Short mmCIF file of C-alpha atoms in Angstrom, two decimals:
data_model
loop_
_atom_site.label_atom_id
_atom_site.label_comp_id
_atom_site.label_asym_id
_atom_site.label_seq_id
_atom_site.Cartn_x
_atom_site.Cartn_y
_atom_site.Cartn_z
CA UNK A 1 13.64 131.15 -10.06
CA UNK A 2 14.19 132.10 -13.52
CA UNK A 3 12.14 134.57 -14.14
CA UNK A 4 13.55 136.35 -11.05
CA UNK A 5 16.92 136.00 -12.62
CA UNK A 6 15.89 137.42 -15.66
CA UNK A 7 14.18 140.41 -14.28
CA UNK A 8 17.02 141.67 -12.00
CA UNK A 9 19.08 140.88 -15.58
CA UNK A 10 16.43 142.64 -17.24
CA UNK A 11 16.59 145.47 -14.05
CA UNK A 12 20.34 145.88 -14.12
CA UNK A 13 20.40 146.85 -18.37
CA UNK A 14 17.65 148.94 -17.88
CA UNK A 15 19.81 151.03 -14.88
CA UNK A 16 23.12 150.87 -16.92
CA UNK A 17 21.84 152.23 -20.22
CA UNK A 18 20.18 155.08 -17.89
CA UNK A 19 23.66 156.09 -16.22
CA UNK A 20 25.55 158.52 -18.07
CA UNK A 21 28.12 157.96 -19.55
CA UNK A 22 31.15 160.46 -18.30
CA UNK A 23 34.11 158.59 -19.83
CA UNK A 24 32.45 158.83 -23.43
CA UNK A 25 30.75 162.46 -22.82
CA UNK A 26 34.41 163.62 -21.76
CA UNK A 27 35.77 161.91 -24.35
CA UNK A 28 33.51 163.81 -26.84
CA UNK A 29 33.53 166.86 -24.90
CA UNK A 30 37.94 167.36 -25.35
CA UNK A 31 37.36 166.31 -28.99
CA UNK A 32 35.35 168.89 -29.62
CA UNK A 33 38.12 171.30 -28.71
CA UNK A 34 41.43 169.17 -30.39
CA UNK A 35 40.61 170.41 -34.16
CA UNK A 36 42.09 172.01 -36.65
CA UNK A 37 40.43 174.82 -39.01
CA UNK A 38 41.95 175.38 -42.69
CA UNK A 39 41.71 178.31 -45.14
CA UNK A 40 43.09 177.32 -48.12
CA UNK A 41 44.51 179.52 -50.85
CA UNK A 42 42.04 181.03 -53.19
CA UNK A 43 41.19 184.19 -55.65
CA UNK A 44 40.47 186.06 -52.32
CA UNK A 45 43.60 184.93 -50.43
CA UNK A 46 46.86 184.61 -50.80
CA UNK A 47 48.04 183.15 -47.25
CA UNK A 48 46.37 179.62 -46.50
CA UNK A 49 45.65 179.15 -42.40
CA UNK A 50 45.36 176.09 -40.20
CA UNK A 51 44.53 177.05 -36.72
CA UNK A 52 44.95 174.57 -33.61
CA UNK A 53 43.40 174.83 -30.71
CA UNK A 54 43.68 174.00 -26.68
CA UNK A 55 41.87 171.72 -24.61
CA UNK A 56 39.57 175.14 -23.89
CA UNK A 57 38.67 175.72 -27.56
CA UNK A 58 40.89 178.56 -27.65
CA UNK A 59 43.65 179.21 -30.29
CA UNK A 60 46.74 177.25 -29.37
CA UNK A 61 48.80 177.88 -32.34
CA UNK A 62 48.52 178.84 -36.52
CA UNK A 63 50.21 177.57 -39.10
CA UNK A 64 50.63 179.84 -42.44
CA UNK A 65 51.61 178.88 -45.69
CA UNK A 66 52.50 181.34 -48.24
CA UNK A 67 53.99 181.92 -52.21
CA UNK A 68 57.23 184.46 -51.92
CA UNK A 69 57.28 187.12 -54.68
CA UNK A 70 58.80 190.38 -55.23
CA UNK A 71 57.62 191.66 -51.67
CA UNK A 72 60.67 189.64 -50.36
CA UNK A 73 63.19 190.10 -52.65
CA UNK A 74 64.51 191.40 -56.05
CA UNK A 75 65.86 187.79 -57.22
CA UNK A 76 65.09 184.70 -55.24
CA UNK A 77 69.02 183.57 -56.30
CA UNK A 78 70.50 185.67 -54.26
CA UNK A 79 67.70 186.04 -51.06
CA UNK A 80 68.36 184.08 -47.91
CA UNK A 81 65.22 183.62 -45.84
CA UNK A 82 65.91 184.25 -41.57
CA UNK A 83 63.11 184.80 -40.29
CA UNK A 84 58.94 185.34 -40.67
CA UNK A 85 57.05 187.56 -38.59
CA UNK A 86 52.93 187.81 -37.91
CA UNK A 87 50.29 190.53 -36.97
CA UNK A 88 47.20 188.92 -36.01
CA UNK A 89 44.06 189.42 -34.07
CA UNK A 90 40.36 189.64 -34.57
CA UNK A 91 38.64 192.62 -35.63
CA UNK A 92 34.88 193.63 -35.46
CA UNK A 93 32.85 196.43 -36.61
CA UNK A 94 32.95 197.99 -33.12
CA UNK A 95 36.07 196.56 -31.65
CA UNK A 96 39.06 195.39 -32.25
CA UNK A 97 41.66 192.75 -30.41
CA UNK A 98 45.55 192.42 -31.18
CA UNK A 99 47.57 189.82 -30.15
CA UNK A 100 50.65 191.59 -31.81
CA UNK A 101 53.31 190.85 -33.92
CA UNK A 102 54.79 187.48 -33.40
CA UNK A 103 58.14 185.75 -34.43
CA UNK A 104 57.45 182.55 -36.25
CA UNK A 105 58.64 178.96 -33.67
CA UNK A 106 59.99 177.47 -36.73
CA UNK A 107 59.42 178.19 -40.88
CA UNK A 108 60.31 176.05 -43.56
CA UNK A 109 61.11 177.66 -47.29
CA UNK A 110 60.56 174.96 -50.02
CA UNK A 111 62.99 175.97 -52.94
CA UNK A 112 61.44 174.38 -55.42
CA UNK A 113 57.83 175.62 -55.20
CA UNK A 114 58.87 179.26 -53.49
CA UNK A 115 56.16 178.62 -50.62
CA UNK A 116 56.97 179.04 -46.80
CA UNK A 117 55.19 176.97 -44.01
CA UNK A 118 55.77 179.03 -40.42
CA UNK A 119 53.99 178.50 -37.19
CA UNK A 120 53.22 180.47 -34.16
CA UNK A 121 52.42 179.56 -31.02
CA UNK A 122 49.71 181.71 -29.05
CA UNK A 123 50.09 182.14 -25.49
CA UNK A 124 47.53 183.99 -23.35
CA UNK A 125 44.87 184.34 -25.96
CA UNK A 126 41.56 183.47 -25.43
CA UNK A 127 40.52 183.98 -28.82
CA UNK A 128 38.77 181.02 -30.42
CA UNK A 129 38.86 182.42 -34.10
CA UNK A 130 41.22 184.43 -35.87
CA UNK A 131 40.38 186.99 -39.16
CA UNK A 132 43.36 189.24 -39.14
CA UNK A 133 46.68 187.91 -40.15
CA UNK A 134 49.70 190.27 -41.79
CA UNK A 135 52.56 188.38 -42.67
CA UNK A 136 56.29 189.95 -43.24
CA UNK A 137 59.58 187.97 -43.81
CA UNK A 138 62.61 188.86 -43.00
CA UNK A 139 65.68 187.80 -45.11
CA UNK A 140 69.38 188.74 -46.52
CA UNK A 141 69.64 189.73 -50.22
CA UNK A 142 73.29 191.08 -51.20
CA UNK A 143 74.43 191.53 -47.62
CA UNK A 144 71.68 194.07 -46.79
CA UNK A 145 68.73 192.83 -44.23
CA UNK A 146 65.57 192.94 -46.15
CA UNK A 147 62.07 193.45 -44.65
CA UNK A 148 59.28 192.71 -47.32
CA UNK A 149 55.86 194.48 -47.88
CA UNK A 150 52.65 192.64 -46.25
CA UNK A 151 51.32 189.12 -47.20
CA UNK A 152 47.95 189.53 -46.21
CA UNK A 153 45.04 186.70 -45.11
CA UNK A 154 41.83 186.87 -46.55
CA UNK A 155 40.50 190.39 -45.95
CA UNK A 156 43.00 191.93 -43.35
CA UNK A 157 43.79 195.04 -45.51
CA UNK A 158 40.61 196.03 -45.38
CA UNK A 159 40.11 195.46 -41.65
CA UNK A 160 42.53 197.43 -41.17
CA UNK A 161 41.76 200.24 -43.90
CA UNK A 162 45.20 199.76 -45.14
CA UNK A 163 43.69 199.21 -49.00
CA UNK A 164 45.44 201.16 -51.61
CA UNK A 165 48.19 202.12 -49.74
CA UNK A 166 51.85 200.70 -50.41
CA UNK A 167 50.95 197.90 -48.18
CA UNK A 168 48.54 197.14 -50.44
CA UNK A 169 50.53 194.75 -53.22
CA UNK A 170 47.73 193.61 -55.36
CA UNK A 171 46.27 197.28 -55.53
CA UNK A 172 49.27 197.90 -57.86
CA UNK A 173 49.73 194.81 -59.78
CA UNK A 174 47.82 196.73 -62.77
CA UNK A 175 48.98 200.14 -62.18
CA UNK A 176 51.52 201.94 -60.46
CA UNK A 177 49.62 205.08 -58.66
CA UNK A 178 46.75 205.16 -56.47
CA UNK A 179 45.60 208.54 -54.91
CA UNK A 180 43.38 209.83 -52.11
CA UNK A 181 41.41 212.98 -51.75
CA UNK A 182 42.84 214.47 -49.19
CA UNK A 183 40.73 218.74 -48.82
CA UNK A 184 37.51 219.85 -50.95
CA UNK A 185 37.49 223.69 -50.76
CA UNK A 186 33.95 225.27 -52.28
CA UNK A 187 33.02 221.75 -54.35
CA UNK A 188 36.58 221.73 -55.99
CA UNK A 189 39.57 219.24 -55.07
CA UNK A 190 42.12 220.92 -53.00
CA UNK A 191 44.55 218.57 -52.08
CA UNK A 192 45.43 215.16 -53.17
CA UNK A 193 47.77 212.24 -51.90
CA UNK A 194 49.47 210.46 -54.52
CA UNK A 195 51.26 206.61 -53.85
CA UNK A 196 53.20 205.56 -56.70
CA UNK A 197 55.26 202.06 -57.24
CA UNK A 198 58.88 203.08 -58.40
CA UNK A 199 62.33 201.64 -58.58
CA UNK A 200 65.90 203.35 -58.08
CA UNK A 201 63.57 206.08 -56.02
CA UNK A 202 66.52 207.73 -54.33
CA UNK A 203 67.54 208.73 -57.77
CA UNK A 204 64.74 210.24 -58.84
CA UNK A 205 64.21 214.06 -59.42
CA UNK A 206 61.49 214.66 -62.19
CA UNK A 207 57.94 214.28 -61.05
CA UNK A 208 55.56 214.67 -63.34
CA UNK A 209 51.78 214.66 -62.78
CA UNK A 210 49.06 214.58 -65.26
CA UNK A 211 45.02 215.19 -64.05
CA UNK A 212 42.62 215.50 -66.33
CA UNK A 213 45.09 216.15 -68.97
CA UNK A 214 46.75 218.99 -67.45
CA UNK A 215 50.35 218.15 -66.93
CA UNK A 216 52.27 219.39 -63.97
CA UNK A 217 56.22 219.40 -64.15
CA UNK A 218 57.84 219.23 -60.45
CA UNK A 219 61.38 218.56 -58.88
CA UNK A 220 62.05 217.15 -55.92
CA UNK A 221 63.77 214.62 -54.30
CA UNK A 222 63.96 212.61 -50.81
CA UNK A 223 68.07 213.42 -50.81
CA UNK A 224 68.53 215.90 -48.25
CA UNK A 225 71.59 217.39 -50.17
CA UNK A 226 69.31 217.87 -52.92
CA UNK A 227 68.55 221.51 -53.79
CA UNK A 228 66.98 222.09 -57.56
CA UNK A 229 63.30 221.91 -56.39
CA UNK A 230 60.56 223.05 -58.50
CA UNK A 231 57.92 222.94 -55.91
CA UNK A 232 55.40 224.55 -57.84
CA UNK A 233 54.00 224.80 -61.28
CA UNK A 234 50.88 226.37 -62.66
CA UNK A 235 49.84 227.42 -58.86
CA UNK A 236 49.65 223.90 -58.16
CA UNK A 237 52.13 222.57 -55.42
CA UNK A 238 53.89 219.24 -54.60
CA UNK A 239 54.74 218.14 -50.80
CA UNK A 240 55.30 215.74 -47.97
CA UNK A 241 57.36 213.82 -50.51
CA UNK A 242 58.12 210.50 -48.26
CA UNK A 243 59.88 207.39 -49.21
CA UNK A 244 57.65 204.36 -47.59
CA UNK A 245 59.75 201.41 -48.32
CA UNK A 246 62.18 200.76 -51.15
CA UNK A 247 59.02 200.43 -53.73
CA UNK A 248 56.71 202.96 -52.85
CA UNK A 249 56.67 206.80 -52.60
CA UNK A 250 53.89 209.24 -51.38
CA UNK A 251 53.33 212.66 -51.93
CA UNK A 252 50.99 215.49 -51.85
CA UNK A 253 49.75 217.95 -54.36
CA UNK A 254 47.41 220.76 -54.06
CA UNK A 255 46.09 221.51 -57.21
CA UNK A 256 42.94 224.07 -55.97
CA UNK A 257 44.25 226.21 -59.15
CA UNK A 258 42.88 223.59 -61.54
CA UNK A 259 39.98 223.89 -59.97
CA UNK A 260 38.62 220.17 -60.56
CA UNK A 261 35.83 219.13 -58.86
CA UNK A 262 36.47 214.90 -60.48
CA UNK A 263 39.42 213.35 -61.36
CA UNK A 264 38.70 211.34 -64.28
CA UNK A 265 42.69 210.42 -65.56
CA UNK A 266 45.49 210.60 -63.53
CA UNK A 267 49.30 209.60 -64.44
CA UNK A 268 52.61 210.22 -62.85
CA UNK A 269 56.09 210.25 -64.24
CA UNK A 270 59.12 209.44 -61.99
CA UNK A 271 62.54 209.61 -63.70
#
């Protein structure tokens, strides 16, 4: 009689360990999806990212964290932080997928260390990773609205071939004029586009441009009432002067005259 007992015993384990087991496999199965992902703040980026995710591993929400600097405002005394906005997607070599800019749920400014802590909440995404982020904020310095220049995660500029521009804030922490080759006519430059970091920019009217040594002496200015131009000096010509934010100008110059095929020094002088 015993050892019948202790066979159906013996039986009844053997079945149970041989069920499965749905409670702990669904338990395992929604963990899984409720984590968290973190990108801290490094060398290579300057906007840390947790991201959150839904029950079906797609992103629920991000949370980014962020030092204010100059981009936002001209002194942190007098700037009043209202509101942070994000660009985001994911981009591939081949494609690309935007969710579009979004207005932070709720930010948080912490006045003593200057860093800001916003999240935004995705809604009908089914992305489950993330590797474009801009960040703007918007605030009030001296009664004017104030928009500030990108904050940028990890490699987004470049995703987006916006490096160098006046997006671009690192690109000018060590100088304050990048340029693109714009026309090559017969192995010579024809045309480049200048971007140059300035202050007080809707006073200026001298611009002058140095390649290769040869200085070039314009006028100009982005006032429409303005009307001493020098557009052109030494056959060389300046235009498409544009103000790009309250920082930055671009312009072009055609300088086929000099008839450069490398630029090996470039300066500009705005005053």
């Amino acid at each position: 009689m015993k050892f019948i007992v202790m066979k159906l015993l013996g039986m009844m384990l053997l079945l149970s360990s041989c069920m499965p087991k749905k409670k702990e496999d669904q338990k395992q199965s929604s963990s899984k999806c409720d984590l968290m992902t973190s990108h801290k703040i490094s060398s290579t980026n300057e906007v840390e990212l947790k991201c959150y995710f839904s029950e079906n591993c797609t992103i629920d929400s991000i949370q980014v964290s962020f030092a204010l600097d100059e981009r936002s405002f001209e002194n942190k005394n007098n700037f009043s932080l209202k509101n942070v906005l994000a660009s985001m997607g994911y981009f591939e070599k081949d494609s690309r997928y935007l969710i579009g800019q979004k207005s932070a749920s709720n930010f948080y400014l912490n006045s003593q260390t200057g860093f800001v802590t916003a999240t935004f909440p995705i809604t009908g995404s089914t992305l489950s990773t993330i590797n474009y982020i801009q960040v703007n904020t918007i605030g009030v310095e001296k009664g004017q609205t104030v928009v500030s220049n990108l904050y940028p995660y990890e490699n987004s500029l470049a995703l987006a071939e916006m490096e160098q521009t006046y997006l671009d804030h690192k690109a000018f922490l060590n100088t304050h004029v990048h340029h693109v080759v714009q026309e090559v006519k017969d192995g010579a430059i024809d045309k480049i586009s200048l971007t140059v970091k300035a202050k007080n920019i809707d006073t200026l009217s001298y611009f002058n441009v140095a390649i290769n040594g040869v200085p070039l002496k314009f006028r100009a200015s982005i006032k429409a009432s303005f009307t001493d131009f020098q557009h052109e000096n030494k056959a060389c010509e300046i235009s498409n002067l544009l103000k790009m934010n309250k920082n930055y100008l671009k312009f072009d110059v055609a300088i086929g005259a000099l008839d450069i095929k490398e630029i090996q020094e470039l300066s500009v002088d705005l005053h």
